[in-house]
mmCIF file with all atom_site columns, C-alpha atoms in Angstrom:
data_model
loop_
_atom_site.group_PDB
_atom_site.id
_atom_site.type_symbol
_atom_site.label_atom_id
_atom_site.label_alt_id
_atom_site.label_comp_id
_atom_site.label_asym_id
_atom_site.label_entity_id
_atom_site.label_seq_id
_atom_site.pdbx_PDB_ins_code
_atom_site.Cartn_x
_atom_site.Cartn_y
_atom_site.Cartn_z
_atom_site.occupancy
_atom_site.B_iso_or_equiv
_atom_site.pdbx_formal_charge
_atom_site.auth_seq_id
_atom_site.auth_comp_id
_atom_site.auth_asym_id
_atom_site.auth_atom_id
_atom_site.pdbx_PDB_model_num
ATOM 1   C CA . UNK A 1 1   ? 0.235   -23.628 -17.283 1.00 0.00 ? 1   UNK A CA 1
ATOM 2   C CA . UNK A 1 2   ? 3.130   -21.813 -15.640 1.00 0.00 ? 2   UNK A CA 1
ATOM 3   C CA . UNK A 1 3   ? 4.503   -20.606 -18.973 1.00 0.00 ? 3   UNK A CA 1
ATOM 4   C CA . UNK A 1 4   ? 5.739   -16.981 -18.918 1.00 0.00 ? 4   UNK A CA 1
ATOM 5   C CA . UNK A 1 5   ? 3.727   -14.698 -21.212 1.00 0.00 ? 5   UNK A CA 1
ATOM 6   C CA . UNK A 1 6   ? 6.711   -12.464 -21.930 1.00 0.00 ? 6   UNK A CA 1
ATOM 7   C CA . UNK A 1 7   ? 10.429  -12.303 -21.408 1.00 0.00 ? 7   UNK A CA 1
ATOM 8   C CA . UNK A 1 8   ? 11.881  -11.019 -18.135 1.00 0.00 ? 8   UNK A CA 1
ATOM 9   C CA . UNK A 1 9   ? 11.751  -7.216  -17.912 1.00 0.00 ? 9   UNK A CA 1
ATOM 10  C CA . UNK A 1 10  ? 14.528  -5.497  -15.974 1.00 0.00 ? 10  UNK A CA 1
ATOM 11  C CA . UNK A 1 11  ? 13.397  -2.134  -14.599 1.00 0.00 ? 11  UNK A CA 1
ATOM 12  C CA . UNK A 1 12  ? 16.371  -1.238  -12.408 1.00 0.00 ? 12  UNK A CA 1
ATOM 13  C CA . UNK A 1 13  ? 20.003  -1.053  -13.405 1.00 0.00 ? 13  UNK A CA 1
ATOM 14  C CA . UNK A 1 14  ? 21.631  -0.335  -10.055 1.00 0.00 ? 14  UNK A CA 1
ATOM 15  C CA . UNK A 1 15  ? 24.807  -2.223  -9.119  1.00 0.00 ? 15  UNK A CA 1
ATOM 16  C CA . UNK A 1 16  ? 23.410  -3.045  -5.654  1.00 0.00 ? 16  UNK A CA 1
ATOM 17  C CA . UNK A 1 17  ? 20.617  -5.326  -4.553  1.00 0.00 ? 17  UNK A CA 1
ATOM 18  C CA . UNK A 1 18  ? 17.129  -3.855  -4.933  1.00 0.00 ? 18  UNK A CA 1
ATOM 19  C CA . UNK A 1 19  ? 14.490  -4.616  -2.317  1.00 0.00 ? 19  UNK A CA 1
ATOM 20  C CA . UNK A 1 20  ? 11.407  -6.669  -3.278  1.00 0.00 ? 20  UNK A CA 1
ATOM 21  C CA . UNK A 1 21  ? 8.969   -4.924  -5.614  1.00 0.00 ? 21  UNK A CA 1
ATOM 22  C CA . UNK A 1 22  ? 5.247   -4.347  -5.293  1.00 0.00 ? 22  UNK A CA 1
ATOM 23  C CA . UNK A 1 23  ? 3.119   -4.853  -8.424  1.00 0.00 ? 23  UNK A CA 1
ATOM 24  C CA . UNK A 1 24  ? -0.368  -3.509  -9.181  1.00 0.00 ? 24  UNK A CA 1
ATOM 25  C CA . UNK A 1 25  ? -2.601  -3.745  -12.278 1.00 0.00 ? 25  UNK A CA 1
ATOM 26  C CA . UNK A 1 26  ? -4.751  -0.658  -12.912 1.00 0.00 ? 26  UNK A CA 1
ATOM 27  C CA . UNK A 1 27  ? -6.865  -2.053  -15.759 1.00 0.00 ? 27  UNK A CA 1
ATOM 28  C CA . UNK A 1 28  ? -4.573  -0.752  -18.506 1.00 0.00 ? 28  UNK A CA 1
ATOM 29  C CA . UNK A 1 29  ? -1.007  -1.204  -17.265 1.00 0.00 ? 29  UNK A CA 1
ATOM 30  C CA . UNK A 1 30  ? 1.117   -2.368  -14.350 1.00 0.00 ? 30  UNK A CA 1
ATOM 31  C CA . UNK A 1 31  ? 2.749   -0.134  -11.768 1.00 0.00 ? 31  UNK A CA 1
ATOM 32  C CA . UNK A 1 32  ? 5.821   -1.426  -9.969  1.00 0.00 ? 32  UNK A CA 1
ATOM 33  C CA . UNK A 1 33  ? 7.369   0.141   -6.870  1.00 0.00 ? 33  UNK A CA 1
ATOM 34  C CA . UNK A 1 34  ? 10.685  -0.909  -5.355  1.00 0.00 ? 34  UNK A CA 1
ATOM 35  C CA . UNK A 1 35  ? 13.637  0.371   -3.322  1.00 0.00 ? 35  UNK A CA 1
ATOM 36  C CA . UNK A 1 36  ? 17.086  0.893   -4.793  1.00 0.00 ? 36  UNK A CA 1
ATOM 37  C CA . UNK A 1 37  ? 20.296  2.458   -3.510  1.00 0.00 ? 37  UNK A CA 1
ATOM 38  C CA . UNK A 1 38  ? 21.275  5.873   -4.852  1.00 0.00 ? 38  UNK A CA 1
ATOM 39  C CA . UNK A 1 39  ? 24.305  7.779   -3.511  1.00 0.00 ? 39  UNK A CA 1
ATOM 40  C CA . UNK A 1 40  ? 24.489  5.642   -0.375  1.00 0.00 ? 40  UNK A CA 1
ATOM 41  C CA . UNK A 1 41  ? 20.810  5.800   0.605   1.00 0.00 ? 41  UNK A CA 1
ATOM 42  C CA . UNK A 1 42  ? 17.946  3.540   -0.445  1.00 0.00 ? 42  UNK A CA 1
ATOM 43  C CA . UNK A 1 43  ? 15.128  5.341   -2.264  1.00 0.00 ? 43  UNK A CA 1
ATOM 44  C CA . UNK A 1 44  ? 11.603  4.540   -3.520  1.00 0.00 ? 44  UNK A CA 1
ATOM 45  C CA . UNK A 1 45  ? 10.990  4.190   -7.275  1.00 0.00 ? 45  UNK A CA 1
ATOM 46  C CA . UNK A 1 46  ? 7.913   3.655   -9.455  1.00 0.00 ? 46  UNK A CA 1
ATOM 47  C CA . UNK A 1 47  ? 7.761   2.397   -13.046 1.00 0.00 ? 47  UNK A CA 1
ATOM 48  C CA . UNK A 1 48  ? 4.839   1.708   -15.382 1.00 0.00 ? 48  UNK A CA 1
ATOM 49  C CA . UNK A 1 49  ? 4.841   -1.353  -17.634 1.00 0.00 ? 49  UNK A CA 1
ATOM 50  C CA . UNK A 1 50  ? 2.453   -2.302  -20.448 1.00 0.00 ? 50  UNK A CA 1
ATOM 51  C CA . UNK A 1 51  ? 0.972   -5.755  -21.122 1.00 0.00 ? 51  UNK A CA 1
ATOM 52  C CA . UNK A 1 52  ? 3.909   -6.674  -23.345 1.00 0.00 ? 52  UNK A CA 1
ATOM 53  C CA . UNK A 1 53  ? 6.377   -5.948  -20.552 1.00 0.00 ? 53  UNK A CA 1
ATOM 54  C CA . UNK A 1 54  ? 7.616   -2.691  -22.070 1.00 0.00 ? 54  UNK A CA 1
ATOM 55  C CA . UNK A 1 55  ? 8.385   0.116   -19.634 1.00 0.00 ? 55  UNK A CA 1
ATOM 56  C CA . UNK A 1 56  ? 6.204   3.176   -20.229 1.00 0.00 ? 56  UNK A CA 1
ATOM 57  C CA . UNK A 1 57  ? 8.295   6.328   -19.897 1.00 0.00 ? 57  UNK A CA 1
ATOM 58  C CA . UNK A 1 58  ? 11.084  6.477   -17.349 1.00 0.00 ? 58  UNK A CA 1
ATOM 59  C CA . UNK A 1 59  ? 11.122  5.188   -13.787 1.00 0.00 ? 59  UNK A CA 1
ATOM 60  C CA . UNK A 1 60  ? 10.264  7.869   -11.228 1.00 0.00 ? 60  UNK A CA 1
ATOM 61  C CA . UNK A 1 61  ? 12.158  8.435   -7.983  1.00 0.00 ? 61  UNK A CA 1
ATOM 62  C CA . UNK A 1 62  ? 9.484   9.090   -5.352  1.00 0.00 ? 62  UNK A CA 1
ATOM 63  C CA . UNK A 1 63  ? 11.976  9.852   -2.571  1.00 0.00 ? 63  UNK A CA 1
ATOM 64  C CA . UNK A 1 64  ? 15.346  11.619  -2.514  1.00 0.00 ? 64  UNK A CA 1
ATOM 65  C CA . UNK A 1 65  ? 16.296  11.588  1.151   1.00 0.00 ? 65  UNK A CA 1
ATOM 66  C CA . UNK A 1 66  ? 19.791  11.490  2.647   1.00 0.00 ? 66  UNK A CA 1
ATOM 67  C CA . UNK A 1 67  ? 18.523  8.605   4.809   1.00 0.00 ? 67  UNK A CA 1
ATOM 68  C CA . UNK A 1 68  ? 17.028  5.393   3.447   1.00 0.00 ? 68  UNK A CA 1
ATOM 69  C CA . UNK A 1 69  ? 13.403  4.864   2.375   1.00 0.00 ? 69  UNK A CA 1
ATOM 70  C CA . UNK A 1 70  ? 12.604  1.142   2.589   1.00 0.00 ? 70  UNK A CA 1
ATOM 71  C CA . UNK A 1 71  ? 9.926   -1.540  2.181   1.00 0.00 ? 71  UNK A CA 1
ATOM 72  C CA . UNK A 1 72  ? 7.566   0.178   -0.251  1.00 0.00 ? 72  UNK A CA 1
ATOM 73  C CA . UNK A 1 73  ? 4.020   -0.885  -1.120  1.00 0.00 ? 73  UNK A CA 1
ATOM 74  C CA . UNK A 1 74  ? 1.341   0.813   -3.219  1.00 0.00 ? 74  UNK A CA 1
ATOM 75  C CA . UNK A 1 75  ? -2.375  0.599   -4.011  1.00 0.00 ? 75  UNK A CA 1
ATOM 76  C CA . UNK A 1 76  ? -4.436  1.676   -7.049  1.00 0.00 ? 76  UNK A CA 1
ATOM 77  C CA . UNK A 1 77  ? -7.443  3.927   -6.336  1.00 0.00 ? 77  UNK A CA 1
ATOM 78  C CA . UNK A 1 78  ? -9.060  3.895   -9.777  1.00 0.00 ? 78  UNK A CA 1
ATOM 79  C CA . UNK A 1 79  ? -7.495  7.303   -10.447 1.00 0.00 ? 79  UNK A CA 1
ATOM 80  C CA . UNK A 1 80  ? -3.948  7.125   -9.045  1.00 0.00 ? 80  UNK A CA 1
ATOM 81  C CA . UNK A 1 81  ? -1.846  5.406   -6.404  1.00 0.00 ? 81  UNK A CA 1
ATOM 82  C CA . UNK A 1 82  ? -1.228  5.643   -2.694  1.00 0.00 ? 82  UNK A CA 1
ATOM 83  C CA . UNK A 1 83  ? 2.328   4.703   -1.772  1.00 0.00 ? 83  UNK A CA 1
ATOM 84  C CA . UNK A 1 84  ? 3.555   3.749   1.719   1.00 0.00 ? 84  UNK A CA 1
ATOM 85  C CA . UNK A 1 85  ? 7.106   3.034   2.890   1.00 0.00 ? 85  UNK A CA 1
ATOM 86  C CA . UNK A 1 86  ? 9.317   2.906   5.973   1.00 0.00 ? 86  UNK A CA 1
ATOM 87  C CA . UNK A 1 87  ? 11.632  5.919   6.112   1.00 0.00 ? 87  UNK A CA 1
ATOM 88  C CA . UNK A 1 88  ? 14.719  6.551   8.260   1.00 0.00 ? 88  UNK A CA 1
ATOM 89  C CA . UNK A 1 89  ? 14.883  10.354  8.023   1.00 0.00 ? 89  UNK A CA 1
ATOM 90  C CA . UNK A 1 90  ? 13.673  10.677  11.659  1.00 0.00 ? 90  UNK A CA 1
ATOM 91  C CA . UNK A 1 91  ? 15.380  7.643   13.186  1.00 0.00 ? 91  UNK A CA 1
ATOM 92  C CA . UNK A 1 92  ? 15.124  3.871   12.849  1.00 0.00 ? 92  UNK A CA 1
ATOM 93  C CA . UNK A 1 93  ? 11.979  3.833   10.715  1.00 0.00 ? 93  UNK A CA 1
ATOM 94  C CA . UNK A 1 94  ? 8.706   5.730   10.397  1.00 0.00 ? 94  UNK A CA 1
ATOM 95  C CA . UNK A 1 95  ? 5.855   5.026   7.995   1.00 0.00 ? 95  UNK A CA 1
ATOM 96  C CA . UNK A 1 96  ? 5.331   7.632   5.273   1.00 0.00 ? 96  UNK A CA 1
ATOM 97  C CA . UNK A 1 97  ? 2.665   8.017   2.582   1.00 0.00 ? 97  UNK A CA 1
ATOM 98  C CA . UNK A 1 98  ? 2.376   9.932   -0.714  1.00 0.00 ? 98  UNK A CA 1
ATOM 99  C CA . UNK A 1 99  ? -0.097  10.217  -3.577  1.00 0.00 ? 99  UNK A CA 1
ATOM 100 C CA . UNK A 1 100 ? 0.997   9.498   -7.157  1.00 0.00 ? 100 UNK A CA 1
ATOM 101 C CA . UNK A 1 101 ? -1.093  10.115  -10.289 1.00 0.00 ? 101 UNK A CA 1
ATOM 102 C CA . UNK A 1 102 ? -1.773  7.480   -12.969 1.00 0.00 ? 102 UNK A CA 1
ATOM 103 C CA . UNK A 1 103 ? 1.237   8.726   -14.964 1.00 0.00 ? 103 UNK A CA 1
ATOM 104 C CA . UNK A 1 104 ? 3.620   8.086   -12.045 1.00 0.00 ? 104 UNK A CA 1
ATOM 105 C CA . UNK A 1 105 ? 4.018   11.717  -10.943 1.00 0.00 ? 105 UNK A CA 1
ATOM 106 C CA . UNK A 1 106 ? 4.060   12.356  -7.199  1.00 0.00 ? 106 UNK A CA 1
ATOM 107 C CA . UNK A 1 107 ? 1.198   14.750  -6.424  1.00 0.00 ? 107 UNK A CA 1
ATOM 108 C CA . UNK A 1 108 ? 1.503   15.240  -2.665  1.00 0.00 ? 108 UNK A CA 1
ATOM 109 C CA . UNK A 1 109 ? 4.113   15.963  -0.060  1.00 0.00 ? 109 UNK A CA 1
ATOM 110 C CA . UNK A 1 110 ? 5.285   13.055  2.053   1.00 0.00 ? 110 UNK A CA 1
ATOM 111 C CA . UNK A 1 111 ? 2.858   12.424  4.928   1.00 0.00 ? 111 UNK A CA 1
ATOM 112 C CA . UNK A 1 112 ? 4.366   11.081  8.142   1.00 0.00 ? 112 UNK A CA 1
ATOM 113 C CA . UNK A 1 113 ? 1.946   8.382   9.323   1.00 0.00 ? 113 UNK A CA 1
ATOM 114 C CA . UNK A 1 114 ? 3.827   7.244   12.460  1.00 0.00 ? 114 UNK A CA 1
ATOM 115 C CA . UNK A 1 115 ? 5.759   9.236   15.048  1.00 0.00 ? 115 UNK A CA 1
ATOM 116 C CA . UNK A 1 116 ? 7.553   7.046   17.574  1.00 0.00 ? 116 UNK A CA 1
ATOM 117 C CA . UNK A 1 117 ? 11.177  6.428   18.608  1.00 0.00 ? 117 UNK A CA 1
ATOM 118 C CA . UNK A 1 118 ? 10.888  2.676   17.943  1.00 0.00 ? 118 UNK A CA 1
ATOM 119 C CA . UNK A 1 119 ? 11.056  1.246   14.392  1.00 0.00 ? 119 UNK A CA 1
ATOM 120 C CA . UNK A 1 120 ? 7.887   1.167   12.291  1.00 0.00 ? 120 UNK A CA 1
ATOM 121 C CA . UNK A 1 121 ? 8.522   -1.218  9.381   1.00 0.00 ? 121 UNK A CA 1
ATOM 122 C CA . UNK A 1 122 ? 6.900   -3.576  6.835   1.00 0.00 ? 122 UNK A CA 1
ATOM 123 C CA . UNK A 1 123 ? 4.102   -1.263  5.640   1.00 0.00 ? 123 UNK A CA 1
ATOM 124 C CA . UNK A 1 124 ? 1.323   -2.624  3.477   1.00 0.00 ? 124 UNK A CA 1
ATOM 125 C CA . UNK A 1 125 ? -1.427  -0.510  1.933   1.00 0.00 ? 125 UNK A CA 1
ATOM 126 C CA . UNK A 1 126 ? -4.902  -1.040  0.448   1.00 0.00 ? 126 UNK A CA 1
ATOM 127 C CA . UNK A 1 127 ? -7.494  1.230   -1.152  1.00 0.00 ? 127 UNK A CA 1
ATOM 128 C CA . UNK A 1 128 ? -10.867 0.799   0.560   1.00 0.00 ? 128 UNK A CA 1
ATOM 129 C CA . UNK A 1 129 ? -13.053 2.857   -1.780  1.00 0.00 ? 129 UNK A CA 1
ATOM 130 C CA . UNK A 1 130 ? -13.127 5.822   0.606   1.00 0.00 ? 130 UNK A CA 1
ATOM 131 C CA . UNK A 1 131 ? -9.481  6.025   1.654   1.00 0.00 ? 131 UNK A CA 1
ATOM 132 C CA . UNK A 1 132 ? -6.408  3.976   2.394   1.00 0.00 ? 132 UNK A CA 1
ATOM 133 C CA . UNK A 1 133 ? -5.739  1.346   5.051   1.00 0.00 ? 133 UNK A CA 1
ATOM 134 C CA . UNK A 1 134 ? -2.088  1.130   6.054   1.00 0.00 ? 134 UNK A CA 1
ATOM 135 C CA . UNK A 1 135 ? -0.807  -1.624  8.336   1.00 0.00 ? 135 UNK A CA 1
ATOM 136 C CA . UNK A 1 136 ? 2.740   -2.123  9.596   1.00 0.00 ? 136 UNK A CA 1
ATOM 137 C CA . UNK A 1 137 ? 4.930   -3.846  12.156  1.00 0.00 ? 137 UNK A CA 1
ATOM 138 C CA . UNK A 1 138 ? 5.874   -1.591  15.071  1.00 0.00 ? 138 UNK A CA 1
ATOM 139 C CA . UNK A 1 139 ? 8.360   -2.058  17.936  1.00 0.00 ? 139 UNK A CA 1
ATOM 140 C CA . UNK A 1 140 ? 6.973   0.688   20.243  1.00 0.00 ? 140 UNK A CA 1
ATOM 141 C CA . UNK A 1 141 ? 5.584   -1.863  22.743  1.00 0.00 ? 141 UNK A CA 1
ATOM 142 C CA . UNK A 1 142 ? 8.796   -3.853  23.062  1.00 0.00 ? 142 UNK A CA 1
ATOM 143 C CA . UNK A 1 143 ? 7.791   -6.632  20.682  1.00 0.00 ? 143 UNK A CA 1
ATOM 144 C CA . UNK A 1 144 ? 6.834   -6.495  17.028  1.00 0.00 ? 144 UNK A CA 1
ATOM 145 C CA . UNK A 1 145 ? 3.119   -5.667  16.981  1.00 0.00 ? 145 UNK A CA 1
ATOM 146 C CA . UNK A 1 146 ? 0.802   -4.845  14.082  1.00 0.00 ? 146 UNK A CA 1
ATOM 147 C CA . UNK A 1 147 ? -0.650  -1.347  13.888  1.00 0.00 ? 147 UNK A CA 1
ATOM 148 C CA . UNK A 1 148 ? -3.226  0.194   11.559  1.00 0.00 ? 148 UNK A CA 1
ATOM 149 C CA . UNK A 1 149 ? -4.001  3.722   10.347  1.00 0.00 ? 149 UNK A CA 1
ATOM 150 C CA . UNK A 1 150 ? -6.386  5.284   7.858   1.00 0.00 ? 150 UNK A CA 1
ATOM 151 C CA . UNK A 1 151 ? -5.438  7.939   5.316   1.00 0.00 ? 151 UNK A CA 1
ATOM 152 C CA . UNK A 1 152 ? -7.990  9.995   3.363   1.00 0.00 ? 152 UNK A CA 1
ATOM 153 C CA . UNK A 1 153 ? -8.136  10.023  -0.460  1.00 0.00 ? 153 UNK A CA 1
ATOM 154 C CA . UNK A 1 154 ? -6.399  13.425  -0.330  1.00 0.00 ? 154 UNK A CA 1
ATOM 155 C CA . UNK A 1 155 ? -3.513  12.126  1.808   1.00 0.00 ? 155 UNK A CA 1
ATOM 156 C CA . UNK A 1 156 ? -4.559  13.239  5.299   1.00 0.00 ? 156 UNK A CA 1
ATOM 157 C CA . UNK A 1 157 ? -4.041  10.826  8.197   1.00 0.00 ? 157 UNK A CA 1
ATOM 158 C CA . UNK A 1 158 ? -7.357  10.111  9.925   1.00 0.00 ? 158 UNK A CA 1
ATOM 159 C CA . UNK A 1 159 ? -7.254  9.461   13.674  1.00 0.00 ? 159 UNK A CA 1
ATOM 160 C CA . UNK A 1 160 ? -4.643  7.765   15.816  1.00 0.00 ? 160 UNK A CA 1
ATOM 161 C CA . UNK A 1 161 ? -2.658  4.581   15.207  1.00 0.00 ? 161 UNK A CA 1
ATOM 162 C CA . UNK A 1 162 ? -4.613  1.469   16.230  1.00 0.00 ? 162 UNK A CA 1
ATOM 163 C CA . UNK A 1 163 ? -2.788  -1.470  17.799  1.00 0.00 ? 163 UNK A CA 1
ATOM 164 C CA . UNK A 1 164 ? -4.122  -4.671  16.216  1.00 0.00 ? 164 UNK A CA 1
ATOM 165 C CA . UNK A 1 165 ? -2.089  -7.434  17.899  1.00 0.00 ? 165 UNK A CA 1
ATOM 166 C CA . UNK A 1 166 ? -0.980  -8.320  21.440  1.00 0.00 ? 166 UNK A CA 1
ATOM 167 C CA . UNK A 1 167 ? 1.429   -11.192 20.793  1.00 0.00 ? 167 UNK A CA 1
ATOM 168 C CA . UNK A 1 168 ? 3.813   -12.827 23.243  1.00 0.00 ? 168 UNK A CA 1
ATOM 169 C CA . UNK A 1 169 ? 6.831   -12.825 20.915  1.00 0.00 ? 169 UNK A CA 1
ATOM 170 C CA . UNK A 1 170 ? 6.160   -11.055 17.634  1.00 0.00 ? 170 UNK A CA 1
ATOM 171 C CA . UNK A 1 171 ? 3.655   -10.308 14.879  1.00 0.00 ? 171 UNK A CA 1
ATOM 172 C CA . UNK A 1 172 ? 4.967   -9.619  11.390  1.00 0.00 ? 172 UNK A CA 1
ATOM 173 C CA . UNK A 1 173 ? 4.265   -9.295  7.663   1.00 0.00 ? 173 UNK A CA 1
ATOM 174 C CA . UNK A 1 174 ? 0.898   -7.519  7.934   1.00 0.00 ? 174 UNK A CA 1
ATOM 175 C CA . UNK A 1 175 ? -1.385  -7.153  4.912   1.00 0.00 ? 175 UNK A CA 1
ATOM 176 C CA . UNK A 1 176 ? -4.670  -5.294  4.661   1.00 0.00 ? 176 UNK A CA 1
ATOM 177 C CA . UNK A 1 177 ? -7.392  -7.405  3.094   1.00 0.00 ? 177 UNK A CA 1
ATOM 178 C CA . UNK A 1 178 ? -11.001 -7.401  1.992   1.00 0.00 ? 178 UNK A CA 1
ATOM 179 C CA . UNK A 1 179 ? -13.403 -6.336  3.291   1.00 0.00 ? 179 UNK A CA 1
ATOM 180 C CA . UNK A 1 180 ? -12.134 -2.834  4.042   1.00 0.00 ? 180 UNK A CA 1
ATOM 181 C CA . UNK A 1 181 ? -9.977  -2.535  7.143   1.00 0.00 ? 181 UNK A CA 1
ATOM 182 C CA . UNK A 1 182 ? -9.506  -6.302  7.581   1.00 0.00 ? 182 UNK A CA 1
ATOM 183 C CA . UNK A 1 183 ? -5.892  -7.255  8.472   1.00 0.00 ? 183 UNK A CA 1
ATOM 184 C CA . UNK A 1 184 ? -3.946  -10.512 8.226   1.00 0.00 ? 184 UNK A CA 1
ATOM 185 C CA . UNK A 1 185 ? -0.460  -11.225 9.614   1.00 0.00 ? 185 UNK A CA 1
ATOM 186 C CA . UNK A 1 186 ? 1.936   -13.905 10.804  1.00 0.00 ? 186 UNK A CA 1
ATOM 187 C CA . UNK A 1 187 ? 2.215   -14.291 14.565  1.00 0.00 ? 187 UNK A CA 1
ATOM 188 C CA . UNK A 1 188 ? 4.916   -15.922 16.730  1.00 0.00 ? 188 UNK A CA 1
ATOM 189 C CA . UNK A 1 189 ? 3.840   -16.819 20.256  1.00 0.00 ? 189 UNK A CA 1
ATOM 190 C CA . UNK A 1 190 ? 6.276   -19.504 21.233  1.00 0.00 ? 190 UNK A CA 1
#
């Protein structure tokens, strides 16, 4: 009917604009990831919220870098979360990944998924049942193209980056979909 089931829940109290959140239901509660500025750099946060819209525990900072960590997305595995974001610690943007347990505690080191001088941005992640699919927009070929990588359930990158698109102008806003390793995106060709 379009009627809200609860009142609006504010998770962040920063005085600056937060970047768009990602929301996942795990069967018992919601997990929300977003980016927010802290001490001049944008960081990745995760909060858990119950069905009544009440925050469970405190929000967790998943990054604490002197450079910004942007455009976060996450996926539920049935046991925890995989989190992907674009990070500027090595230049204009690289895709990073980390594992987080069901309680919101980061359980792995940051895994650098991409390694290129051009920006890698707009990551999106999905759990496939046997690992993670991560897709993103990448400028390494001179235009915005969509790339894909797999990450194991333990947070190890599997194989090389795979270029998905060959557009004339630009491909953007990638999302992994079902079945496993299917990708959708918006393409501009003229």
